[in-house]
C-alpha positions as a printed NumPy array, in Angstrom:
array([[ -0.137,  -0.056,  -0.059],
       [  1.849,   3.681,  -0.61 ],
       [ -0.235,   6.562,   1.863],
       [ -0.384,  10.633,   0.311],
       [  1.508,  12.79 ,   1.265],
       [  0.719,  16.246,   0.874],
       [  4.664,  18.241,  -1.059],
       [  3.37 ,  21.863,  -1.561],
       [  5.819,  21.949,  -4.855],
       [  3.513,  21.414,  -7.161],
       [  0.571,  20.977,  -5.775],
       [ -2.951,  21.743,  -7.095],
       [ -4.578,  22.683,  -4.351],
       [ -8.29 ,  22.683,  -4.395],
       [-10.456,  26.061,  -4.745],
       [-12.503,  27.902,  -1.706],
       [-14.942,  28.944,  -4.377],
       [-15.401,  25.693,  -5.009],
       [-15.589,  23.207,  -2.164],
       [-15.565,  20.416,  -2.727],
       [-13.594,  21.275,  -5.294],
       [-10.777,  18.166,  -7.536],
       [ -9.771,  16.306,  -5.541],
       [ -5.973,  16.741,  -5.038],
       [ -3.179,  13.912,  -6.268],
       [ -0.323,  14.795,  -4.416],
       [  2.753,  12.519,  -5.385],
       [  2.899,   9.343,  -3.767],
       [  5.843,   8.064,  -1.497],
       [  5.99 ,   4.555,   0.219],
       [  4.588,   3.714,   3.308],
       [  7.81 ,   2.923,   5.675],
       [  8.148,  -0.375,   6.753],
       [  7.673,  -0.645,  10.47 ],
       [ 11.285,  -1.49 ,  10.677],
       [ 12.05 ,   2.334,   9.879],
       [  9.439,   4.671,  12.186],
       [ 11.181,   7.48 ,  14.302],
       [ 10.515,   7.235,  17.45 ],
       [  9.733,   3.033,  17.223],
       [  5.473,   4.292,  15.708],
       [  3.395,   1.127,  14.077],
       [  2.153,   2.872,  10.859],
       [ -1.675,   2.38 ,  11.803],
       [ -3.853,  -0.394,  10.136],
       [ -6.952,  -0.391,   7.624],
       [ -5.264,   3.759,   6.653],
       [ -7.757,   5.27 ,   4.865],
       [ -6.408,   8.3  ,   2.608],
       [ -8.024,  11.835,   4.461],
       [ -8.515,  13.293,   1.393],
       [-10.041,  10.138,   0.217],
       [-12.67 ,   9.731,   3.395],
       [-13.827,  13.581,   3.986],
       [-17.082,  12.053,   4.827],
       [-16.532,   9.246,   7.348],
       [-13.239,  11.313,   8.445],
       [-16.224,  13.65 ,   9.726],
       [-18.343,  11.951,  11.01 ],
       [-15.546,  10.216,  13.068],
       [-14.425,  13.888,  13.724],
       [-18.516,  14.878,  15.286],
       [-18.876,  11.258,  17.28 ],
       [-15.635,  12.518,  19.202],
       [-16.115,  15.778,  19.942],
       [-19.752,  15.422,  20.815],
       [-18.201,  12.584,  23.617],
       [-15.358,  14.96 ,  24.148],
       [-16.579,  18.436,  23.662],
       [-15.544,  20.71 ,  27.174],
       [-18.081,  22.498,  28.547],
       [-17.068,  25.851,  28.282],
       [-19.024,  29.235,  29.365],
       [-19.349,  30.22 ,  26.073],
       [-21.218,  27.443,  24.21 ],
       [-23.933,  27.693,  26.311],
       [-25.82 ,  29.434,  24.324],
       [-23.366,  30.977,  21.718],
       [-23.919,  34.405,  21.211],
       [-22.23 ,  36.69 ,  19.014],
       [-20.877,  38.706,  22.133],
       [-19.883,  35.852,  23.923],
       [-18.065,  34.061,  20.822],
       [-15.768,  37.582,  19.859],
       [-14.963,  37.757,  23.433],
       [-13.813,  34.848,  23.853],
       [-11.286,  34.449,  20.519],
       [ -9.836,  37.36 ,  21.879],
       [ -9.063,  35.777,  25.166],
       [ -7.762,  32.873,  24.433],
       [ -5.574,  34.674,  21.839],
       [ -2.3  ,  33.597,  23.444],
       [ -3.834,  32.986,  26.802],
       [ -4.015,  29.245,  28.525],
       [ -7.373,  27.956,  28.091],
       [ -7.491,  27.806,  31.84 ],
       [ -6.575,  31.022,  32.334],
       [ -8.814,  31.819,  30.212],
       [-11.961,  31.106,  31.302],
       [-11.573,  32.167,  33.969],
       [-10.877,  35.547,  33.328],
       [-14.06 ,  35.259,  30.974],
       [-16.233,  34.483,  33.371],
       [-15.101,  37.894,  35.05 ],
       [-15.919,  39.741,  32.353],
       [-18.898,  38.832,  31.643],
       [-19.675,  40.141,  35.332],
       [-18.562,  42.847,  34.673],
       [-19.954,  43.511,  30.693],
       [-22.486,  41.274,  30.557],
       [-22.945,  42.5  ,  26.843],
       [-22.139,  44.986,  24.169],
       [-24.108,  48.612,  25.254],
       [-22.354,  47.722,  28.599],
       [-18.909,  46.923,  27.12 ],
       [-18.998,  49.983,  25.092],
       [-20.15 ,  52.885,  27.956],
       [-17.547,  51.473,  30.624],
       [-14.507,  53.803,  30.613],
       [-11.214,  52.645,  28.92 ],
       [ -9.458,  52.396,  32.573],
       [-12.666,  50.235,  33.969],
       [-11.212,  47.704,  31.043],
       [ -7.98 ,  47.739,  30.978],
       [ -8.493,  46.604,  34.705],
       [-10.104,  43.928,  33.343],
       [ -7.842,  42.61 ,  31.003],
       [ -5.136,  43.114,  33.89 ],
       [ -2.659,  40.373,  33.548],
       [ -4.096,  39.171,  30.066],
       [ -1.419,  40.666,  28.042],
       [ -1.253,  42.71 ,  24.627],
       [ -3.627,  45.812,  25.697],
       [ -4.245,  46.647,  22.437],
       [ -6.854,  44.018,  22.73 ],
       [ -9.15 ,  45.309,  25.344],
       [ -8.815,  48.429,  23.783],
       [ -9.725,  47.155,  19.727],
       [-12.527,  45.565,  22.083],
       [-13.916,  49.233,  23.401],
       [-13.536,  50.731,  20.592],
       [-15.281,  47.577,  18.316],
       [-18.087,  47.76 ,  20.922],
       [-19.127,  52.161,  21.017],
       [-18.844,  50.885,  16.856],
       [-21.503,  48.408,  17.208],
       [-23.188,  51.118,  19.765],
       [-23.449,  53.616,  17.202],
       [-23.544,  52.338,  13.203],
       [-24.658,  49.034,  14.181],
       [-27.591,  49.596,  16.697],
       [-26.352,  47.485,  19.059],
       [-26.496,  44.661,  17.413],
       [-23.424,  42.677,  16.56 ],
       [-23.083,  42.285,  13.08 ],
       [-23.355,  39.068,  11.029],
       [-21.844,  39.511,   8.059],
       [-18.577,  38.338,   7.699],
       [-16.562,  41.067,   6.334],
       [-18.711,  43.56 ,   8.877],
       [-17.323,  41.748,  11.388],
       [-13.256,  42.081,   9.286],
       [-13.898,  45.448,   9.608],
       [-14.2  ,  45.692,  13.384],
       [-10.898,  46.93 ,  15.313],
       [ -8.924,  44.142,  15.96 ],
       [-10.183,  41.956,  14.594],
       [ -7.873,  39.908,  11.774],
       [ -9.325,  36.92 ,  10.048],
       [ -9.159,  34.249,  12.468],
       [-12.154,  36.165,  15.284],
       [-13.727,  37.142,  11.512],
       [-14.177,  33.589,  11.026],
       [-13.989,  31.984,  14.609],
       [-17.402,  34.427,  14.91 ],
       [-18.788,  34.091,  11.309],
       [-18.937,  30.52 ,  11.635],
       [-19.731,  29.243,  15.509],
       [-22.003,  32.279,  16.058],
       [-23.552,  32.693,  13.39 ],
       [-23.229,  29.312,  11.674],
       [-21.683,  30.402,   8.253],
       [-19.502,  27.428,   6.324],
       [-16.104,  29.55 ,   7.003],
       [-13.194,  27.095,   8.538],
       [-11.073,  28.839,  10.632],
       [ -7.578,  27.806,  10.975],
       [ -5.868,  28.186,  14.842],
       [ -2.488,  27.118,  15.388],
       [ -4.409,  23.894,  16.779],
       [ -6.307,  23.554,  13.819],
       [ -2.326,  24.665,  11.355],
       [ -1.004,  21.354,  13.705],
       [ -4.254,  18.284,  12.298],
       [ -4.383,  19.847,   9.159],
       [  0.105,  19.658,   8.519],
       [ -0.212,  15.925,  10.261],
       [ -3.467,  14.742,   7.92 ],
       [ -2.08 ,  15.166,   5.011],
       [  1.637,  15.821,   5.765],
       [  2.904,  19.12 ,   4.686],
       [  5.678,  19.356,   4.197],
       [  6.898,  23.186,   4.912],
       [  6.727,  25.263,   7.749],
       [  3.046,  26.173,   8.056],
       [  3.279,  29.508,   7.953],
       [  4.745,  30.241,   5.355],
       [  3.901,  30.204,   2.141],
       [  3.081,  28.017,   0.429],
       [  1.596,  25.349,   3.523],
       [ -0.156,  28.721,   4.666],
       [ -2.305,  28.632,   2.348],
       [ -2.501,  25.367,   1.386],
       [ -4.027,  24.53 ,   5.18 ],
       [ -6.472,  26.573,   4.345],
       [ -7.805,  25.437,   1.554],
       [ -7.606,  21.994,   2.889],
       [ -9.414,  23.145,   6.65 ],
       [-12.582,  24.325,   4.47 ],
       [-12.608,  21.697,   2.436],
       [-12.524,  19.073,   5.509],
       [-15.668,  21.893,   6.468],
       [-18.842,  20.091,   6.338],
       [-21.489,  23.222,   5.47 ],
       [-24.188,  22.256,   7.939],
       [-21.998,  21.894,  10.892],
       [-19.563,  24.938,  10.566],
       [-19.962,  25.244,  14.993],
       [-19.59 ,  21.627,  15.766],
       [-17.015,  20.924,  13.081],
       [-14.803,  23.888,  13.695],
       [-14.73 ,  23.932,  17.4  ],
       [-13.488,  20.018,  16.725],
       [-10.91 ,  19.683,  15.071],
       [-10.06 ,  23.134,  17.157],
       [-10.319,  20.828,  20.451],
       [ -8.748,  17.935,  19.116],
       [ -5.666,  20.223,  18.123],
       [ -5.774,  21.24 ,  21.994],
       [ -6.667,  18.249,  22.992],
       [ -5.219,  15.48 ,  21.777],
       [ -3.617,  16.276,  18.51 ],
       [ -1.245,  18.787,  20.331],
       [  2.454,  18.958,  20.283],
       [  2.74 ,  15.42 ,  22.429],
       [  0.415,  13.342,  19.81 ],
       [ -1.786,  10.679,  21.704],
       [ -2.197,   8.923,  18.355],
       [ -3.368,   5.881,  20.292],
       [ -7.222,   7.764,  21.089],
       [ -8.209,  10.094,  18.592],
       [-10.132,   9.889,  17.039],
       [ -8.742,  10.688,  13.202],
       [ -6.121,   7.64 ,  13.37 ],
       [ -6.481,   5.723,  10.987],
       [ -6.892,   9.063,   8.414],
       [ -3.996,  10.802,   9.545],
       [ -0.874,  10.366,   7.371],
       [  1.708,  11.779,   9.735],
       [  0.783,   8.909,  12.231],
       [  1.089,   6.784,   9.341],
       [  4.247,   6.805,   7.89 ],
       [  5.778,   8.325,  11.034],
       [  6.414,  11.173,  11.729],
       [  3.62 ,  12.977,  13.603],
       [  6.528,  13.841,  15.96 ],
       [  7.889,  16.497,  13.175],
       [  4.784,  18.498,  11.672],
       [  4.415,  21.063,  11.467],
       [  7.049,  22.631,  11.069],
       [  8.344,  24.776,  12.28 ],
       [  8.916,  28.39 ,  11.464],
       [ 12.091,  30.811,  12.973],
       [ 11.056,  31.456,  16.842],
       [ 11.48 ,  34.536,  17.065],
       [ 14.004,  35.2  ,  20.031],
       [ 13.601,  35.847,  23.375],
       [ 15.419,  39.562,  24.112],
       [ 16.574,  39.623,  28.35 ],
       [ 15.138,  43.187,  29.907],
       [ 17.403,  44.496,  32.722],
       [ 15.286,  46.699,  34.208],
       [ 15.304,  48.74 ,  37.85 ],
       [ 11.928,  51.005,  38.964],
       [ 11.314,  52.104,  42.248],
       [  8.124,  52.642,  44.418],
       [  7.875,  56.795,  45.572],
       [  6.386,  57.124,  48.779],
       [  5.994,  60.681,  50.113],
       [  3.022,  61.187,  53.305],
       [  2.061,  57.437,  52.993],
       [  0.975,  57.769,  49.517],
       [  2.535,  56.378,  46.837],
       [  4.262,  58.039,  42.69 ],
       [  2.22 ,  56.124,  39.892],
       [  2.867,  57.666,  36.456],
       [  0.472,  56.579,  33.006],
       [  2.337,  55.382,  29.798],
       [  2.306,  57.339,  26.433],
       [ -0.428,  56.329,  24.582],
       [  1.779,  54.163,  22.229],
       [  4.192,  51.512,  22.349],
       [  4.601,  48.695,  25.114],
       [  1.314,  48.768,  27.594],
       [  0.226,  51.832,  26.169],
       [ -1.54 ,  53.926,  28.953],
       [ -0.956,  51.772,  31.574],
       [ -0.31 ,  52.814,  35.529],
       [  3.131,  51.577,  36.271],
       [  6.112,  53.372,  39.042],
       [  8.462,  54.89 ,  36.81 ],
       [ 11.731,  53.32 ,  35.415],
       [ 13.712,  51.742,  32.693],
       [ 17.068,  49.616,  31.713],
       [ 19.749,  49.714,  33.744],
       [ 22.187,  50.619,  31.457],
       [ 25.722,  49.946,  30.443],
       [ 28.383,  50.772,  33.368],
       [ 25.427,  52.088,  36.424],
       [ 23.988,  49.645,  39.195],
       [ 20.013,  48.94 ,  38.641],
       [ 19.75 ,  52.169,  42.381],
       [ 21.11 ,  53.877,  39.691],
       [ 19.423,  53.606,  36.858],
       [ 15.986,  53.926,  39.672],
       [ 17.024,  57.194,  40.117],
       [ 18.29 ,  58.28 ,  36.983],
       [ 14.551,  57.262,  35.877],
       [ 13.005,  59.018,  37.719],
       [ 15.157,  62.574,  37.332],
       [ 15.034,  61.878,  33.322],
       [ 11.125,  61.038,  33.936],
       [  9.989,  63.56 ,  35.628],
       [ 12.783,  65.515,  37.147],
       [ 11.945,  63.612,  40.633],
       [ 15.32 ,  64.11 ,  42.86 ],
       [ 15.287,  61.025,  44.431],
       [ 17.593,  58.879,  46.732],
       [ 16.861,  54.644,  47.432],
       [ 15.519,  53.39 ,  50.825],
       [ 14.938,  50.046,  50.849],
       [ 16.161,  47.473,  48.217],
       [ 13.202,  44.795,  47.464],
       [ 14.294,  42.126,  45.171],
       [ 13.984,  41.428,  41.945],
       [ 10.911,  40.611,  39.831],
       [ 10.892,  38.592,  36.489],
       [  8.033,  38.441,  34.625],
       [  8.454,  36.062,  30.593],
       [  6.458,  37.541,  27.641],
       [  6.044,  36.431,  24.607],
       [  9.454,  37.728,  22.514],
       [ 11.199,  39.22 ,  25.563],
       [ 12.297,  38.246,  29.594],
       [ 11.794,  41.276,  32.109],
       [ 14.574,  41.192,  35.057],
       [ 13.388,  43.52 ,  37.311],
       [ 14.922,  45.445,  40.745],
       [ 12.526,  47.069,  42.466],
       [ 13.103,  49.839,  45.9  ],
       [ 11.455,  51.812,  47.427],
       [ 12.769,  55.757,  47.203],
       [ 11.964,  58.607,  48.351],
       [ 12.529,  62.803,  47.625],
       [ 15.801,  63.926,  48.756],
       [ 13.719,  67.629,  49.071],
       [ 10.011,  67.252,  48.869],
       [ 10.584,  71.314,  49.879],
       [ 11.655,  72.118,  46.663],
       [  9.382,  71.026,  44.5  ],
       [  6.887,  74.368,  43.001],
       [  3.809,  72.456,  41.525],
       [  1.585,  70.571,  44.574],
       [ -0.494,  68.563,  44.237],
       [ -4.667,  69.613,  46.634],
       [ -2.753,  67.817,  49.838],
       [  0.379,  69.446,  48.453],
       [  1.982,  67.057,  47.134],
       [  5.238,  67.984,  44.788],
       [  4.109,  67.449,  41.226],
       [  6.583,  66.041,  38.672],
       [  7.48 ,  70.047,  36.044],
       [  7.297,  67.533,  33.722],
       [  6.637,  64.045,  32.27 ],
       [  9.175,  62.872,  30.106],
       [  7.812,  59.426,  29.036],
       [  3.695,  59.422,  30.618],
       [ -0.001,  61.39 ,  30.171],
       [ -0.553,  60.999,  33.904],
       [  0.24 ,  61.011,  37.053],
       [ -1.461,  60.801,  40.692],
       [ -0.094,  60.465,  44.646],
       [ -2.41 ,  56.964,  45.047],
       [ -2.477,  55.47 ,  48.235],
       [ -1.761,  51.643,  48.419],
       [ -5.021,  50.385,  48.216],
       [ -5.841,  53.35 ,  45.703],
       [ -3.673,  50.426,  43.395],
       [ -6.24 ,  48.22 ,  43.36 ],
       [ -7.79 ,  50.609,  40.565],
       [ -5.827,  51.367,  38.207],
       [ -4.183,  48.769,  35.296],
       [ -0.959,  47.785,  35.973],
       [  1.781,  45.919,  33.217],
       [  2.113,  42.276,  34.907],
       [  5.394,  43.246,  36.749],
       [  4.106,  45.399,  38.001],
       [  1.043,  44.953,  39.221],
       [  3.515,  41.709,  40.31 ],
       [  5.402,  43.98 ,  42.682],
       [  2.547,  46.543,  44.348],
       [  0.754,  42.406,  45.742],
       [  3.941,  42.402,  46.854],
       [  4.099,  45.141,  49.363],
       [  0.342,  46.355,  49.359],
       [ -1.391,  42.591,  48.811],
       [ -3.953,  41.298,  50.966],
       [ -1.438,  40.182,  54.026],
       [  1.582,  42.388,  53.491],
       [  2.808,  44.133,  56.734],
       [  2.375,  48.064,  56.022],
       [  6.138,  49.737,  54.716],
       [  8.077,  51.902,  56.909],
       [  6.167,  55.713,  55.669],
       [  3.209,  53.786,  55.264]])
């Protein structure tokens, strides 16, 4: 018996406009004998070539999903609003964490109207900890557009969904198919993994021509009358069974899987070039003045735009973290400060960089030197070079503002429940 593989060089692809379309005839390669299979995998008995058995593959997948699909909260009613929020939240977020945030979000913003009426501060605070804050800002903008231009009714047309702020091709397809049952395939990382293994896609899945081939295979597999169930089943399979460490022995599509047949599941999908993780060595200080702490609001662009923070920045060559904290305050606020206490180091990882944050308690060298004052006679900076606003807040007020994750860790370490009050507070 021979197994078919999807070699992308010169492959004839199906048209999305004519699904199920013409059959693709990828080149044939001999199936590998059991002894030659890497990793000890055994070729699947009764292998069924996936492109020749699409109806059977669909049924096996849908039967599995009906029995094993997780009872996620947005699957109870499938409202467009809930599907939209869940899809945006789950980008770069693990499922368990996403579910917890989703429940809290729905308590605070149960519908489009409530979200549109909220302040940006409230939206960012509810999003805090998920990262990529532009997603929250775009949700807020989109909700207001829906209220203003759609009369509060979530649009159903794919092109109208795609036009909403922050909605890309995948999110638009997910909303259209899952909320509105439209026959559009969803392709996320889970689906890329499943399709690349089913059809043995042999080049990096995020690059052409593989990216287009995977989208086209995903569309061809889709049963138009069961788009909602099928798309969720494909993503669920990739998340629960066909993960990075595949559980082929319990996979409902094992007998259709070309990579399993060839014993190369561990080689699919073919990865692209990894983005290097950049280390950042930074220093920040909590400035105290008569029971309150100083915070500033970041600029409107760049990382963590419009979030609040304790001023700070990179440790330059030749200076200590303490010197960096003092220098950053002088450059960003004009305040002349000195270190009162060293708190230690907080480490926090992001997708493309890893922060080492050196933390200090600071005080003004001469509080009386400031000419600008707030209503309680605390000094105000004469200049803000890295911020648009600033405040003196009581420690308990920090829970009401949105902070970057590393700064929230610092605030919780100093002022969280059960923490002793620090000297000077």
